[in-house]
Amino acid sequence: MSPNCLVIGGSHAAAQLVVSLRQMGWEHAITVVSDEHGYPYQRPPLSKDFLTGAKSGDDILIRPAAAYRTANVRFFMGAKAERIDRENQRVILDDGQSLGYTKLVLATGSYPRPLPVPGAELAGVLSLRSVEDTEKIKRCAASGKQAVIIGGGYIGLETAASLTKLGMQVTVLEAMNRVLERVTAPEISAFYERIHAEEGVHLVTGASVTCIEGDASVSRVLCADGSAYDADLVVVGIGILPATELADSAGLMVDNGILVDEYAQTSDTDILAIGDCTNNYNPIYDRRIRLESVQNAVDQAKVAAATLCGKPQAYNALPWFWSDQYDVKMQIAGLNTGYDQAVVRGDIAGSRSFAVFYLKSGEVLAVDAINKPAEFMWGKKLILAKTRVDSDKLRDESVALKALLP
């Protein structure tokens, strides 16, 4: 078999991989199998500008079609990989086709966690993960109608902000005691609860959804405490799961994601994996991590391309993320797991511009910067330098963050 690279998944990671392969000198065939019906696109705008109509499908393409033609990349669109035959190095598609590979890259991404309650299958109960999902939500969204968002994570809150812009009456139901409880400090949760209330969103915490009712389509959502919320549209955003089924059935090592080493290689040296579907070692935090971010997808894709081209470069990237809601841009650097102190820099109670730094034994682990790009930039430097700081100086905006670097 002639050398070739077969990529499963039309994700952000896949889009970066095929371009990076050509840039690094891969001269052999590249084929992408994607269950999407178009070229790879950016997912972050789906809950924001694409949902509100500020951006079109063409606007959110990662690269124009011409870029893939120039790179001589072949696409199988609307096709699903059913099985990997590792012994014969072939992938069997859902239509019976069989594609051979010498190198295989899994960029299968993730999918929405299903809501396990009666009525979740009703028309008008939707998730938000793809262009198709968002188009369905758009068709249900109309000014004056009522939307219920189940889940107060980033996707749920971003969707609430967008539907509010479209004139809908929005209720967010969060099962935990505060929004973003799994990922942020209580101070950040309180801030987002405040701004959503200021924008007219009805936010309910400690709300356990037990049932969704409706005849032809959804009409209301019921909770364990007996409360009920009328709904013309329900958007479920209770997390995502890594798409590992293909890897698992092929006998690859899987544990909360496809296990890969620092070079994006799986337990089979001819198979690599990148993006949301992976669980990789991060040397900055000295542990395995599964990240759901564009930054990780891009960085892992470049690492995989280098590996395939015989120019191995170990993964060594600081995680970073962002979220846009209303006039608020939140930029997150690092991971706050295990923090013992959250230091607020700026006016968190009365403004929409401040930063929260997460410390462990005085060392900066992470930063959440709200409309504070300088704090985000210097926060990354403090994290990478493993800086121990005086919390009073960190809190004092008259003290330059640069001065805190060792």
XYZ file of C-alpha atoms in Angstrom:
406
model
C 0.000 0.000 0.000
C 1.278 3.464 -0.875
C 1.953 5.684 2.155
C -1.118 7.729 3.053
C -2.813 9.452 5.974
C -6.482 8.806 6.678
C -8.208 11.245 9.051
C -11.510 10.370 10.740
C -13.557 13.437 11.676
C -14.109 16.871 10.147
C -13.221 18.727 13.321
C -11.090 21.808 14.006
C -8.256 19.417 14.827
C -8.603 17.687 11.445
C -8.622 21.009 9.575
C -5.368 22.045 11.260
C -3.751 18.639 10.820
C -4.093 18.416 7.036
C -2.633 21.891 6.520
C 0.187 21.294 9.014
C 1.049 18.017 7.294
C 1.634 19.799 3.989
C 3.541 22.625 5.676
C 5.855 20.086 7.332
C 6.577 18.232 4.119
C 4.095 15.330 3.971
C 3.979 14.480 0.263
C 1.655 11.468 0.372
C -2.122 11.208 0.031
C -4.392 12.727 2.683
C -8.050 11.699 3.018
C -10.625 13.028 5.500
C -13.798 11.118 6.400
C -16.403 13.411 7.997
C -20.008 12.796 8.990
C -20.635 16.524 8.416
C -21.915 17.609 5.005
C -19.538 20.534 4.578
C -15.948 21.565 5.190
C -14.675 21.976 8.788
C -16.028 25.017 10.611
C -15.507 26.842 13.887
C -17.772 25.604 16.668
C -17.452 28.471 19.207
C -19.600 30.859 17.075
C -22.457 28.326 16.970
C -23.793 29.480 20.339
C -22.981 33.119 19.630
C -22.705 34.960 16.299
C -23.983 32.106 14.143
C -27.027 31.601 16.381
C -27.877 35.310 16.367
C -27.374 35.566 12.603
C -24.377 37.896 12.813
C -22.307 35.304 10.935
C -23.205 32.954 8.079
C -22.068 29.407 7.394
C -19.333 30.701 5.084
C -18.163 33.137 7.771
C -17.412 30.337 10.237
C -15.491 28.046 7.867
C -12.007 27.418 9.238
C -10.609 27.545 5.709
C -12.239 27.974 2.297
C -12.720 24.900 0.116
C -9.946 26.124 -2.181
C -7.383 25.699 0.603
C -8.052 21.952 0.782
C -7.921 21.630 -2.996
C -4.588 23.444 -3.011
C -3.320 21.083 -0.319
C -4.612 18.105 -2.341
C -6.807 16.795 0.470
C -9.634 14.420 -0.454
C -12.884 14.609 1.577
C -15.548 11.951 2.099
C -18.434 14.071 3.446
C -21.592 12.764 5.072
C -19.778 9.494 5.730
C -19.358 7.703 9.041
C -16.517 5.382 9.995
C -18.046 2.218 11.464
C -15.013 0.098 12.252
C -11.214 0.032 12.240
C -9.568 -3.162 10.958
C -6.137 -2.696 12.526
C -4.743 -5.994 11.257
C -5.335 -5.041 7.628
C -5.033 -1.287 8.210
C -8.437 -0.439 6.821
C -11.425 1.640 7.948
C -14.919 0.431 7.047
C -17.522 3.144 6.410
C -21.272 2.967 7.059
C -21.972 2.579 3.320
C -19.733 -0.491 3.101
C -16.716 1.234 1.562
C -13.314 0.237 2.872
C -10.414 2.717 2.956
C -6.834 1.645 3.518
C -4.293 3.589 5.549
C -0.653 3.487 6.513
C -1.236 6.190 9.146
C -4.617 6.841 10.750
C -5.565 9.933 12.776
C -8.702 9.968 14.922
C -10.180 13.463 15.226
C -13.643 12.293 16.210
C -14.344 15.105 18.682
C -17.193 14.841 21.152
C -20.984 14.831 21.344
C -23.581 16.282 23.722
C -24.350 14.384 26.909
C -27.974 13.194 26.595
C -30.608 14.307 29.099
C -31.970 11.143 30.772
C -35.552 12.244 31.477
C -38.946 11.448 29.901
C -39.792 13.803 27.046
C -36.197 14.540 26.045
C -37.041 13.179 22.583
C -39.844 15.697 21.944
C -39.670 18.097 19.007
C -38.203 21.411 20.148
C -35.809 19.775 22.646
C -32.381 20.343 21.129
C -28.667 20.283 21.820
C -26.129 22.683 20.342
C -23.046 21.071 18.864
C -23.244 21.392 15.085
C -24.407 23.761 12.342
C -27.434 21.514 11.869
C -28.280 21.766 15.591
C -28.016 25.545 15.501
C -30.190 25.833 12.400
C -32.907 23.851 14.191
C -32.677 26.190 17.193
C -32.911 29.216 14.880
C -36.135 27.863 13.379
C -37.659 27.566 16.863
C -36.404 30.931 18.102
C -38.684 33.940 17.794
C -39.108 37.167 19.695
C -41.560 36.847 22.577
C -41.385 33.056 22.729
C -40.105 31.207 25.792
C -36.863 29.252 25.896
C -35.623 27.009 28.691
C -31.912 26.234 28.835
C -31.046 23.120 30.844
C -27.513 23.556 32.119
C -25.669 26.622 33.413
C -22.251 25.893 31.923
C -20.591 27.971 29.241
C -22.679 26.595 26.368
C -25.900 27.103 28.311
C -25.039 30.661 29.323
C -23.792 31.638 25.859
C -26.974 30.250 24.321
C -29.066 32.130 26.889
C -27.293 35.374 25.967
C -27.854 34.795 22.233
C -31.528 33.863 22.565
C -32.061 36.927 24.761
C -30.599 39.057 21.959
C -33.143 37.456 19.633
C -35.940 38.666 21.925
C -36.819 35.388 23.617
C -37.832 35.084 27.262
C -35.097 32.840 28.645
C -34.949 30.657 31.754
C -31.765 28.788 32.696
C -32.122 25.716 34.936
C -28.885 24.640 36.635
C -28.834 21.496 38.801
C -25.936 22.636 40.971
C -26.005 25.426 43.547
C -24.387 27.966 41.220
C -23.646 28.339 37.520
C -20.209 27.231 36.278
C -19.694 25.489 39.626
C -17.383 22.814 38.205
C -15.009 25.235 36.528
C -14.908 28.588 38.335
C -14.707 30.224 41.748
C -17.918 31.289 43.526
C -17.039 34.928 42.772
C -17.167 34.276 39.008
C -20.436 32.369 39.344
C -21.987 35.272 41.237
C -20.808 37.691 38.543
C -22.427 35.710 35.725
C -25.622 35.278 37.711
C -25.687 39.070 38.163
C -25.139 40.001 34.527
C -27.670 37.479 33.223
C -30.221 38.844 35.651
C -29.394 42.383 34.453
C -30.027 41.225 30.872
C -33.415 39.763 31.773
C -32.619 36.045 32.052
C -34.456 34.075 34.754
C -31.766 31.890 36.306
C -32.684 29.047 38.680
C -30.007 27.046 40.523
C -30.518 23.767 42.379
C -33.066 22.869 39.706
C -33.301 19.139 38.990
C -35.257 18.509 35.779
C -37.437 15.409 36.019
C -39.623 15.557 32.932
C -40.325 17.450 29.722
C -43.946 17.630 28.616
C -45.618 18.290 25.287
C -47.845 16.812 22.603
C -46.551 17.425 19.093
C -43.687 19.453 20.542
C -42.330 20.632 23.888
C -44.610 22.780 26.050
C -43.034 22.828 29.528
C -40.252 21.558 31.758
C -40.908 20.039 35.198
C -38.481 19.990 38.140
C -38.189 17.791 41.239
C -39.450 20.549 43.553
C -42.743 20.732 41.624
C -41.892 23.892 39.707
C -42.811 24.074 36.013
C -41.540 26.321 33.226
C -43.388 26.940 29.960
C -41.230 26.421 26.895
C -41.525 26.804 23.143
C -37.882 25.701 22.898
C -35.592 23.706 25.183
C -31.811 23.665 24.707
C -29.913 20.992 26.631
C -26.342 21.886 27.562
C -25.241 19.503 30.312
C -21.771 18.710 29.031
C -20.169 16.672 26.290
C -18.683 13.191 26.012
C -15.567 12.213 24.036
C -16.327 10.231 20.875
C -14.212 7.183 21.693
C -16.449 4.364 20.462
C -14.444 3.757 17.278
C -11.157 3.600 19.193
C -12.618 1.456 21.954
C -14.043 -1.135 19.557
C -10.647 -1.300 17.814
C -8.941 -2.208 21.089
C -7.078 1.072 21.591
C -6.485 2.237 25.160
C -9.346 4.477 26.306
C -9.902 6.144 29.684
C -11.986 9.344 29.672
C -10.763 9.864 26.127
C -8.398 8.064 23.781
C -5.091 7.775 25.614
C -2.241 9.410 23.699
C 1.354 10.192 24.545
C 3.071 13.556 24.222
C 3.451 12.941 20.463
C -0.296 12.281 19.920
C 0.276 8.548 19.428
C -2.238 5.983 20.670
C -1.408 2.469 21.885
C -1.074 1.554 18.175
C 1.959 3.301 16.667
C 0.205 3.639 13.290
C -2.795 5.418 14.843
C -2.767 8.922 16.313
C -5.573 10.896 17.965
C -6.125 14.625 18.428
C -8.651 17.081 19.882
C -11.629 16.697 22.217
C -11.603 12.901 21.954
C -8.157 12.530 23.547
C -6.708 12.237 27.019
C -3.117 13.444 26.912
C -0.274 14.171 29.313
C 0.326 17.857 30.026
C 3.854 18.509 31.385
C 2.923 21.930 32.784
C 0.478 20.335 35.239
C 2.264 16.949 35.353
C -0.898 14.921 34.787
C -3.226 13.584 32.147
C -5.952 15.953 30.947
C -8.865 15.806 28.530
C -9.413 19.285 27.139
C -12.399 20.598 25.197
C -10.947 23.618 23.441
C -9.952 24.980 20.055
C -6.471 25.746 21.394
C -5.871 22.120 22.350
C -7.218 20.852 19.029
C -4.874 23.119 17.068
C -1.822 22.393 19.237
C -2.354 18.629 19.182
C -2.865 18.680 15.409
C 0.506 20.377 14.940
C 2.133 17.829 17.247
C 0.555 14.941 15.297
C 1.688 16.405 11.956
C 5.242 16.696 13.252
C 5.130 13.086 14.453
C 3.873 11.826 11.094
C 6.537 13.799 9.236
C 9.336 12.357 11.368
C 9.984 15.624 13.179
C 8.596 14.806 16.649
C 7.794 17.722 18.956
C 6.361 16.920 22.382
C 3.097 18.594 23.403
C 3.836 21.383 25.868
C 0.999 23.921 25.710
C -0.721 25.957 28.404
C -4.501 25.433 28.160
C -6.564 28.513 27.394
C -10.207 29.128 26.604
C -12.700 31.934 26.084
C -16.400 32.714 26.360
C -18.393 35.631 24.906
C -21.675 36.647 26.551
C -23.329 40.040 25.897
C -20.539 42.643 26.118
C -18.378 40.361 28.255
C -15.330 38.515 26.920
C -13.941 36.026 29.400
C -10.427 34.740 28.688
C -9.185 31.820 30.743
C -5.578 30.706 31.021
C -4.488 27.581 32.866
C -6.408 25.069 34.961
C -7.589 25.999 38.442
C -7.896 22.434 39.768
C -6.712 22.253 43.377
C -6.583 26.007 44.001
C -6.765 27.159 47.643
C -7.182 30.907 47.078
C -8.994 33.061 44.522
C -7.706 36.631 44.313
C -9.922 39.259 42.693
C -8.183 42.101 40.851
C -10.622 44.895 39.959
C -14.250 45.715 40.689
C -16.157 42.442 40.446
C -19.275 43.668 42.221
C -20.142 46.738 40.181
C -18.381 46.462 36.820
C -17.855 44.086 33.934
C -14.063 44.311 33.926
C -11.833 42.461 36.418
C -9.744 39.299 36.802
C -9.668 36.394 39.226
C -6.342 34.639 39.845
C -6.296 31.106 41.242
C -3.434 30.283 43.612
C -2.178 27.124 45.285
C 0.247 27.707 48.135
C 0.863 31.136 46.618
C 1.639 29.833 43.091
C -0.468 31.120 40.205
C -2.347 28.204 38.612
C -4.884 29.995 36.406
C -6.600 33.279 35.643
C -10.120 34.220 34.534
C -9.886 37.632 32.852
C -13.174 39.468 32.226
C -12.680 42.217 29.632
C -9.065 42.363 30.840
C -6.755 41.277 27.989
C -3.616 42.526 29.766
C -4.383 40.398 32.835
C -4.902 37.412 30.543
C -1.567 37.983 28.802
C 0.452 38.549 31.975
C -1.468 35.808 33.756
C -0.174 33.277 31.215
C 3.383 34.436 31.893
C 2.900 34.143 35.666
C 1.528 30.615 35.273
C 4.305 29.395 32.982
C 6.940 30.865 35.304
C 5.288 29.007 38.236
C 5.287 32.343 40.035
C 4.583 32.599 43.742
C 2.974 35.939 44.471
C 1.935 38.134 47.344
C -1.868 38.075 47.120
C -2.144 41.672 48.368
C 0.112 42.891 45.546
C -1.802 40.783 43.029
C -5.059 42.325 44.219
C -3.668 45.887 44.037
C -4.241 47.281 40.517
C -1.572 49.942 41.108
C 1.022 47.139 41.123
C 1.964 46.104 37.568
C 1.647 42.370 36.954
C 4.956 42.468 35.139
C 6.604 43.447 38.433
C 5.395 40.176 40.009
C 7.300 37.982 37.561
C 10.446 36.381 39.008
